[in-house]
Amino acid sequence: MLEELASSSSSLIKENIENPATKDYWVKQCLDLVAAKNASDVKIERLKQRNAELELENRQIRESKVRMQVRVEQEEEYISNMLLKRIQKLKTDKEQLALKYEQEEEFLINDLMRKLTQLEGERDELASRLSKDQSWMVANLLQKIRKLEAEIQSNHKSLEQLRREKVDLENSLEHEQEALFNTLGKRMDSLEAEKRRMQTRLDELEATSNNTTTTTTTNTSAAASADATTSSNENPVEKAN
């Protein structure tokens, strides 16, 4: 029975195909399907090309990110080394200046003590000769004492000035060190902001690439579904029956 039904269907299909009106219909259907397929192929090819471009751009962004990270690390290391060298130099300069002031202060004190000892010796000598020329010796001694007092006062002022300069220099060194630390902190914040911006850009491009891949898959499925729908449309043979 199935053979008879198949034979009957084949006969009907053959008769309808040989019919000119039916033949034109099928030719038109075939041309429409071919045109739809070609359009789908072109669209799919464009989407594939766009996907390849996005993948290339994504790869370039990743490589740029790696280079940026390397450059940031190198710059951070350079800044750290430079700051450490600067701090070490400031520390060395501070120690040298402190040593210099201590040496100068010690020299001035020793010089004053030597002069004071010398004057005390002269005073004792003058005292022994006081009986011979008391008036002249007293006047001369007073003059030398005044001169010594003036010199001591002057040296005392010099010592005070040196101490003030030492304090000012130490404060200046501390301020400069603090400024260097602040500059480094600002530079590190700027680099971190640039790093976050590059990461955001990379995430956006990855999301765009994923969306494009999903769109390509969806369009391919839609084209296949359209082909199946067109093939299942009712034909003139079934209408004639």
PDB file of C-alpha atoms in Angstrom:
ATOM      1  CA  MET A   1       0.000   0.000   0.000  1.00  0.00           C
ATOM      2  CA  LEU A   2       2.883   2.319   0.797  1.00  0.00           C
ATOM      3  CA  GLU A   3       4.396   1.571  -2.590  1.00  0.00           C
ATOM      4  CA  GLU A   4       1.138   2.460  -4.305  1.00  0.00           C
ATOM      5  CA  LEU A   5       0.870   5.703  -2.284  1.00  0.00           C
ATOM      6  CA  ALA A   6       4.479   6.625  -3.100  1.00  0.00           C
ATOM      7  CA  SER A   7       3.906   5.814  -6.769  1.00  0.00           C
ATOM      8  CA  SER A   8       0.757   7.928  -6.766  1.00  0.00           C
ATOM      9  CA  SER A   9       2.550  10.848  -5.050  1.00  0.00           C
ATOM     10  CA  SER A  10       5.467  10.648  -7.484  1.00  0.00           C
ATOM     11  CA  SER A  11       3.065  10.717 -10.399  1.00  0.00           C
ATOM     12  CA  LEU A  12       1.277  13.768  -8.991  1.00  0.00           C
ATOM     13  CA  ILE A  13       4.570  15.589  -8.304  1.00  0.00           C
ATOM     14  CA  LYS A  14       5.840  14.771 -11.783  1.00  0.00           C
ATOM     15  CA  GLU A  15       2.626  16.027 -13.361  1.00  0.00           C
ATOM     16  CA  ASN A  16       2.733  19.254 -11.312  1.00  0.00           C
ATOM     17  CA  ILE A  17       6.402  19.844 -12.095  1.00  0.00           C
ATOM     18  CA  GLU A  18       5.716  19.396 -15.790  1.00  0.00           C
ATOM     19  CA  ASN A  19       2.921  21.938 -15.475  1.00  0.00           C
ATOM     20  CA  PRO A  20       4.393  25.350 -16.612  1.00  0.00           C
ATOM     21  CA  ALA A  21       2.651  27.335 -13.841  1.00  0.00           C
ATOM     22  CA  THR A  22       3.900  24.989 -11.157  1.00  0.00           C
ATOM     23  CA  LYS A  23       7.405  25.005 -12.651  1.00  0.00           C
ATOM     24  CA  ASP A  24       7.554  28.817 -12.541  1.00  0.00           C
ATOM     25  CA  TYR A  25       6.440  28.724  -8.926  1.00  0.00           C
ATOM     26  CA  TRP A  26       9.195  26.336  -7.936  1.00  0.00           C
ATOM     27  CA  VAL A  27      11.779  28.294  -9.907  1.00  0.00           C
ATOM     28  CA  LYS A  28      10.715  31.464  -8.089  1.00  0.00           C
ATOM     29  CA  GLN A  29      10.844  29.650  -4.740  1.00  0.00           C
ATOM     30  CA  CYS A  30      14.334  28.363  -5.489  1.00  0.00           C
ATOM     31  CA  LEU A  31      15.551  31.810  -6.555  1.00  0.00           C
ATOM     32  CA  ASP A  32      14.093  33.359  -3.398  1.00  0.00           C
ATOM     33  CA  LEU A  33      15.775  30.734  -1.248  1.00  0.00           C
ATOM     34  CA  VAL A  34      19.104  31.225  -3.034  1.00  0.00           C
ATOM     35  CA  ALA A  35      18.847  35.014  -2.622  1.00  0.00           C
ATOM     36  CA  ALA A  36      17.971  34.647   1.071  1.00  0.00           C
ATOM     37  CA  LYS A  37      20.858  32.228   1.551  1.00  0.00           C
ATOM     38  CA  ASN A  38      23.305  34.582  -0.214  1.00  0.00           C
ATOM     39  CA  ALA A  39      22.127  37.518   1.906  1.00  0.00           C
ATOM     40  CA  SER A  40      22.521  35.435   5.055  1.00  0.00           C
ATOM     41  CA  ASP A  41      25.996  34.319   3.957  1.00  0.00           C
ATOM     42  CA  VAL A  42      27.044  37.922   3.303  1.00  0.00           C
ATOM     43  CA  LYS A  43      25.702  39.035   6.677  1.00  0.00           C
ATOM     44  CA  ILE A  44      27.386  36.125   8.441  1.00  0.00           C
ATOM     45  CA  GLU A  45      30.672  36.897   6.669  1.00  0.00           C
ATOM     46  CA  ARG A  46      30.448  40.544   7.737  1.00  0.00           C
ATOM     47  CA  LEU A  47      29.754  39.509  11.324  1.00  0.00           C
ATOM     48  CA  LYS A  48      32.687  37.096  11.227  1.00  0.00           C
ATOM     49  CA  GLN A  49      34.919  39.875   9.891  1.00  0.00           C
ATOM     50  CA  ARG A  50      33.691  42.260  12.606  1.00  0.00           C
ATOM     51  CA  ASN A  51      34.269  39.579  15.219  1.00  0.00           C
ATOM     52  CA  ALA A  52      37.823  39.062  13.928  1.00  0.00           C
ATOM     53  CA  GLU A  53      38.436  42.827  14.064  1.00  0.00           C
ATOM     54  CA  LEU A  54      37.146  42.982  17.638  1.00  0.00           C
ATOM     55  CA  GLU A  55      39.292  40.010  18.629  1.00  0.00           C
ATOM     56  CA  LEU A  56      42.327  41.738  17.100  1.00  0.00           C
ATOM     57  CA  GLU A  57      41.505  44.961  18.926  1.00  0.00           C
ATOM     58  CA  ASN A  58      40.967  43.008  22.137  1.00  0.00           C
ATOM     59  CA  ARG A  59      44.353  41.334  21.735  1.00  0.00           C
ATOM     60  CA  GLN A  60      45.998  44.686  21.033  1.00  0.00           C
ATOM     61  CA  ILE A  61      44.357  46.172  24.142  1.00  0.00           C
ATOM     62  CA  ARG A  62      45.625  43.250  26.228  1.00  0.00           C
ATOM     63  CA  GLU A  63      49.133  43.696  24.852  1.00  0.00           C
ATOM     64  CA  SER A  64      48.893  47.436  25.513  1.00  0.00           C
ATOM     65  CA  LYS A  65      47.753  46.682  29.056  1.00  0.00           C
ATOM     66  CA  VAL A  66      50.731  44.389  29.600  1.00  0.00           C
ATOM     67  CA  ARG A  67      53.108  47.033  28.250  1.00  0.00           C
ATOM     68  CA  MET A  68      51.441  49.671  30.428  1.00  0.00           C
ATOM     69  CA  GLN A  69      51.795  47.486  33.509  1.00  0.00           C
ATOM     70  CA  VAL A  70      55.466  46.888  32.727  1.00  0.00           C
ATOM     71  CA  ARG A  71      56.024  50.614  32.184  1.00  0.00           C
ATOM     72  CA  VAL A  72      54.168  51.477  35.406  1.00  0.00           C
ATOM     73  CA  GLU A  73      56.213  48.959  37.368  1.00  0.00           C
ATOM     74  CA  GLN A  74      59.441  50.281  35.865  1.00  0.00           C
ATOM     75  CA  GLU A  75      58.444  53.870  36.593  1.00  0.00           C
ATOM     76  CA  GLU A  76      57.430  52.972  40.149  1.00  0.00           C
ATOM     77  CA  GLU A  77      60.763  51.242  40.660  1.00  0.00           C
ATOM     78  CA  TYR A  78      62.613  54.206  39.164  1.00  0.00           C
ATOM     79  CA  ILE A  79      60.761  56.705  41.360  1.00  0.00           C
ATOM     80  CA  SER A  80      61.314  54.549  44.441  1.00  0.00           C
ATOM     81  CA  ASN A  81      65.023  54.222  43.725  1.00  0.00           C
ATOM     82  CA  MET A  82      65.331  57.935  42.997  1.00  0.00           C
ATOM     83  CA  LEU A  83      63.493  58.801  46.208  1.00  0.00           C
ATOM     84  CA  LEU A  84      65.620  56.418  48.251  1.00  0.00           C
ATOM     85  CA  LYS A  85      68.782  57.910  46.773  1.00  0.00           C
ATOM     86  CA  ARG A  86      67.501  61.422  47.468  1.00  0.00           C
ATOM     87  CA  ILE A  87      66.576  60.524  51.051  1.00  0.00           C
ATOM     88  CA  GLN A  88      69.947  58.879  51.573  1.00  0.00           C
ATOM     89  CA  LYS A  89      71.690  61.955  50.177  1.00  0.00           C
ATOM     90  CA  LEU A  90      69.628  64.240  52.422  1.00  0.00           C
ATOM     91  CA  LYS A  91      70.453  62.052  55.396  1.00  0.00           C
ATOM     92  CA  THR A  92      74.153  62.128  54.510  1.00  0.00           C
ATOM     93  CA  ASP A  93      74.069  65.916  54.008  1.00  0.00           C
ATOM     94  CA  LYS A  94      72.294  66.325  57.331  1.00  0.00           C
ATOM     95  CA  GLU A  95      74.899  64.216  59.113  1.00  0.00           C
ATOM     96  CA  GLN A  96      77.741  66.083  57.426  1.00  0.00           C
ATOM     97  CA  LEU A  97      76.245  69.465  58.337  1.00  0.00           C
ATOM     98  CA  ALA A  98      75.670  68.355  61.917  1.00  0.00           C
ATOM     99  CA  LEU A  99      79.277  67.167  62.099  1.00  0.00           C
ATOM    100  CA  LYS A 100      80.481  70.419  60.551  1.00  0.00           C
ATOM    101  CA  TYR A 101      78.556  72.548  63.060  1.00  0.00           C
ATOM    102  CA  GLU A 102      79.815  70.421  65.929  1.00  0.00           C
ATOM    103  CA  GLN A 103      83.391  70.812  64.714  1.00  0.00           C
ATOM    104  CA  GLU A 104      83.010  74.576  64.273  1.00  0.00           C
ATOM    105  CA  GLU A 105      81.374  74.885  67.672  1.00  0.00           C
ATOM    106  CA  GLU A 106      84.139  72.827  69.265  1.00  0.00           C
ATOM    107  CA  PHE A 107      86.766  74.891  67.466  1.00  0.00           C
ATOM    108  CA  LEU A 108      85.264  78.167  68.678  1.00  0.00           C
ATOM    109  CA  ILE A 109      84.980  76.903  72.246  1.00  0.00           C
ATOM    110  CA  ASN A 110      88.571  75.644  72.222  1.00  0.00           C
ATOM    111  CA  ASP A 111      89.766  78.915  70.728  1.00  0.00           C
ATOM    112  CA  LEU A 112      87.916  80.903  73.375  1.00  0.00           C
ATOM    113  CA  MET A 113      89.265  78.690  76.136  1.00  0.00           C
ATOM    114  CA  ARG A 114      92.787  79.077  74.784  1.00  0.00           C
ATOM    115  CA  LYS A 115      92.441  82.830  74.608  1.00  0.00           C
ATOM    116  CA  LEU A 116      90.864  82.931  78.038  1.00  0.00           C
ATOM    117  CA  THR A 117      93.705  80.833  79.452  1.00  0.00           C
ATOM    118  CA  GLN A 118      96.190  83.077  77.735  1.00  0.00           C
ATOM    119  CA  LEU A 119      94.530  86.168  79.178  1.00  0.00           C
ATOM    120  CA  GLU A 120      94.408  84.626  82.603  1.00  0.00           C
ATOM    121  CA  GLY A 121      98.148  84.002  82.330  1.00  0.00           C
ATOM    122  CA  GLU A 122      98.715  87.560  81.216  1.00  0.00           C
ATOM    123  CA  ARG A 123      96.523  88.770  84.053  1.00  0.00           C
ATOM    124  CA  ASP A 124      98.592  86.836  86.570  1.00  0.00           C
ATOM    125  CA  GLU A 125     101.746  88.207  85.022  1.00  0.00           C
ATOM    126  CA  LEU A 126     100.379  91.713  85.162  1.00  0.00           C
ATOM    127  CA  ALA A 127      99.364  91.209  88.767  1.00  0.00           C
ATOM    128  CA  SER A 128     102.955  90.356  89.658  1.00  0.00           C
ATOM    129  CA  ARG A 129     104.102  93.493  87.925  1.00  0.00           C
ATOM    130  CA  LEU A 130     101.312  95.613  89.378  1.00  0.00           C
ATOM    131  CA  SER A 131     103.549  97.121  91.982  1.00  0.00           C
ATOM    132  CA  LYS A 132     105.807  98.508  89.290  1.00  0.00           C
ATOM    133  CA  ASP A 133     103.287 100.154  87.054  1.00  0.00           C
ATOM    134  CA  GLN A 134      99.884  99.553  88.545  1.00  0.00           C
ATOM    135  CA  SER A 135      97.975 102.296  86.769  1.00  0.00           C
ATOM    136  CA  TRP A 136      99.225 101.397  83.341  1.00  0.00           C
ATOM    137  CA  MET A 137      98.793  97.684  83.856  1.00  0.00           C
ATOM    138  CA  VAL A 138      95.283  98.068  85.204  1.00  0.00           C
ATOM    139  CA  ALA A 139      94.265 100.195  82.245  1.00  0.00           C
ATOM    140  CA  ASN A 140      95.854  97.756  79.819  1.00  0.00           C
ATOM    141  CA  LEU A 141      94.222  94.798  81.549  1.00  0.00           C
ATOM    142  CA  LEU A 142      90.817  96.454  81.544  1.00  0.00           C
ATOM    143  CA  GLN A 143      91.201  97.174  77.853  1.00  0.00           C
ATOM    144  CA  LYS A 144      92.066  93.575  77.116  1.00  0.00           C
ATOM    145  CA  ILE A 145      89.222  92.349  79.303  1.00  0.00           C
ATOM    146  CA  ARG A 146      86.755  94.563  77.462  1.00  0.00           C
ATOM    147  CA  LYS A 147      88.178  93.357  74.176  1.00  0.00           C
ATOM    148  CA  LEU A 148      87.857  89.768  75.336  1.00  0.00           C
ATOM    149  CA  GLU A 149      84.307  90.346  76.542  1.00  0.00           C
ATOM    150  CA  ALA A 150      83.419  91.873  73.193  1.00  0.00           C
ATOM    151  CA  GLU A 151      85.045  88.950  71.384  1.00  0.00           C
ATOM    152  CA  ILE A 152      83.271  86.455  73.638  1.00  0.00           C
ATOM    153  CA  GLN A 153      79.975  88.184  73.022  1.00  0.00           C
ATOM    154  CA  SER A 154      80.635  88.220  69.281  1.00  0.00           C
ATOM    155  CA  ASN A 155      81.576  84.555  69.308  1.00  0.00           C
ATOM    156  CA  HIS A 156      78.506  83.792  71.384  1.00  0.00           C
ATOM    157  CA  LYS A 157      76.346  85.508  68.770  1.00  0.00           C
ATOM    158  CA  SER A 158      78.126  83.526  66.072  1.00  0.00           C
ATOM    159  CA  LEU A 159      77.383  80.320  67.952  1.00  0.00           C
ATOM    160  CA  GLU A 160      73.734  81.279  68.317  1.00  0.00           C
ATOM    161  CA  GLN A 161      73.574  82.093  64.607  1.00  0.00           C
ATOM    162  CA  LEU A 162      75.133  78.725  63.766  1.00  0.00           C
ATOM    163  CA  ARG A 163      72.627  76.958  65.994  1.00  0.00           C
ATOM    164  CA  ARG A 164      69.719  78.780  64.341  1.00  0.00           C
ATOM    165  CA  GLU A 165      71.060  77.959  60.876  1.00  0.00           C
ATOM    166  CA  LYS A 166      71.420  74.331  61.924  1.00  0.00           C
ATOM    167  CA  VAL A 167      67.785  74.211  63.097  1.00  0.00           C
ATOM    168  CA  ASP A 168      66.570  75.975  59.940  1.00  0.00           C
ATOM    169  CA  LEU A 169      68.496  73.570  57.743  1.00  0.00           C
ATOM    170  CA  GLU A 170      67.135  70.541  59.594  1.00  0.00           C
ATOM    171  CA  ASN A 171      63.591  71.898  59.185  1.00  0.00           C
ATOM    172  CA  SER A 172      64.228  72.561  55.496  1.00  0.00           C
ATOM    173  CA  LEU A 173      65.536  69.029  55.001  1.00  0.00           C
ATOM    174  CA  GLU A 174      62.489  67.578  56.750  1.00  0.00           C
ATOM    175  CA  HIS A 175      60.128  69.686  54.609  1.00  0.00           C
ATOM    176  CA  GLU A 176      61.922  68.646  51.423  1.00  0.00           C
ATOM    177  CA  GLN A 177      61.735  64.990  52.441  1.00  0.00           C
ATOM    178  CA  GLU A 178      58.007  65.347  53.161  1.00  0.00           C
ATOM    179  CA  ALA A 179      57.479  67.063  49.777  1.00  0.00           C
ATOM    180  CA  LEU A 180      59.254  64.195  48.035  1.00  0.00           C
ATOM    181  CA  PHE A 181      56.997  61.676  49.755  1.00  0.00           C
ATOM    182  CA  ASN A 182      53.901  63.707  48.773  1.00  0.00           C
ATOM    183  CA  THR A 183      55.076  63.917  45.148  1.00  0.00           C
ATOM    184  CA  LEU A 184      55.604  60.165  45.060  1.00  0.00           C
ATOM    185  CA  GLY A 185      52.137  59.577  46.544  1.00  0.00           C
ATOM    186  CA  LYS A 186      50.476  61.799  43.913  1.00  0.00           C
ATOM    187  CA  ARG A 187      52.377  60.084  41.111  1.00  0.00           C
ATOM    188  CA  MET A 188      51.371  56.652  42.399  1.00  0.00           C
ATOM    189  CA  ASP A 189      47.700  57.770  42.596  1.00  0.00           C
ATOM    190  CA  SER A 190      47.884  59.036  38.984  1.00  0.00           C
ATOM    191  CA  LEU A 191      49.340  55.733  37.800  1.00  0.00           C
ATOM    192  CA  GLU A 192      46.667  53.785  39.665  1.00  0.00           C
ATOM    193  CA  ALA A 193      43.927  55.926  38.025  1.00  0.00           C
ATOM    194  CA  GLU A 194      45.438  55.304  34.565  1.00  0.00           C
ATOM    195  CA  LYS A 195      45.614  51.590  35.330  1.00  0.00           C
ATOM    196  CA  ARG A 196      41.941  51.507  36.381  1.00  0.00           C
ATOM    197  CA  ARG A 197      40.928  53.416  33.225  1.00  0.00           C
ATOM    198  CA  MET A 198      42.721  50.902  31.001  1.00  0.00           C
ATOM    199  CA  GLN A 199      41.063  48.021  32.889  1.00  0.00           C
ATOM    200  CA  THR A 200      37.618  49.600  32.377  1.00  0.00           C
ATOM    201  CA  ARG A 201      38.311  50.038  28.650  1.00  0.00           C
ATOM    202  CA  LEU A 202      39.423  46.406  28.391  1.00  0.00           C
ATOM    203  CA  ASP A 203      36.273  45.184  30.176  1.00  0.00           C
ATOM    204  CA  GLU A 204      34.082  47.229  27.813  1.00  0.00           C
ATOM    205  CA  LEU A 205      35.827  45.795  24.738  1.00  0.00           C
ATOM    206  CA  GLU A 206      35.505  42.250  26.092  1.00  0.00           C
ATOM    207  CA  ALA A 207      31.782  42.812  26.690  1.00  0.00           C
ATOM    208  CA  THR A 208      31.393  44.181  23.115  1.00  0.00           C
ATOM    209  CA  SER A 209      33.228  41.157  21.696  1.00  0.00           C
ATOM    210  CA  ASN A 210      30.996  38.753  23.654  1.00  0.00           C
ATOM    211  CA  ASN A 211      27.840  40.565  22.472  1.00  0.00           C
ATOM    212  CA  THR A 212      29.016  40.405  18.841  1.00  0.00           C
ATOM    213  CA  THR A 213      29.688  36.651  19.117  1.00  0.00           C
ATOM    214  CA  THR A 214      26.214  36.107  20.598  1.00  0.00           C
ATOM    215  CA  THR A 215      24.644  38.185  17.784  1.00  0.00           C
ATOM    216  CA  THR A 216      26.484  36.114  15.140  1.00  0.00           C
ATOM    217  CA  THR A 217      25.174  32.859  16.631  1.00  0.00           C
ATOM    218  CA  THR A 218      21.637  34.241  16.870  1.00  0.00           C
ATOM    219  CA  ASN A 219      21.641  35.470  13.237  1.00  0.00           C
ATOM    220  CA  THR A 220      22.922  32.093  11.972  1.00  0.00           C
ATOM    221  CA  SER A 221      20.149  30.267  13.834  1.00  0.00           C
ATOM    222  CA  ALA A 222      17.570  32.725  12.480  1.00  0.00           C
ATOM    223  CA  ALA A 223      18.743  32.164   8.884  1.00  0.00           C
ATOM    224  CA  ALA A 224      18.464  28.377   9.265  1.00  0.00           C
ATOM    225  CA  SER A 225      15.003  28.745  10.774  1.00  0.00           C
ATOM    226  CA  ALA A 226      13.916  30.954   7.837  1.00  0.00           C
ATOM    227  CA  ASP A 227      15.087  28.311   5.354  1.00  0.00           C
ATOM    228  CA  ALA A 228      13.115  25.613   7.152  1.00  0.00           C
ATOM    229  CA  THR A 229      10.004  27.807   7.294  1.00  0.00           C
ATOM    230  CA  THR A 230      10.138  28.562   3.545  1.00  0.00           C
ATOM    231  CA  SER A 231      10.542  24.893   2.673  1.00  0.00           C
ATOM    232  CA  SER A 232       7.505  23.924   4.761  1.00  0.00           C
ATOM    233  CA  ASN A 233       5.120  26.379   3.014  1.00  0.00           C
ATOM    234  CA  GLU A 234       2.080  24.812   1.272  1.00  0.00           C
ATOM    235  CA  ASN A 235       2.766  24.060  -2.454  1.00  0.00           C
ATOM    236  CA  PRO A 236       0.333  24.000  -5.448  1.00  0.00           C
ATOM    237  CA  VAL A 237       0.220  20.174  -5.479  1.00  0.00           C
ATOM    238  CA  GLU A 238      -1.342  20.072  -2.021  1.00  0.00           C
ATOM    239  CA  LYS A 239      -3.798  22.827  -3.049  1.00  0.00           C
ATOM    240  CA  ALA A 240      -4.845  20.824  -6.113  1.00  0.00           C
ATOM    241  CA  ASN A 241      -5.488  17.763  -3.943  1.00  0.00           C
TER     242      ASN A 241
END
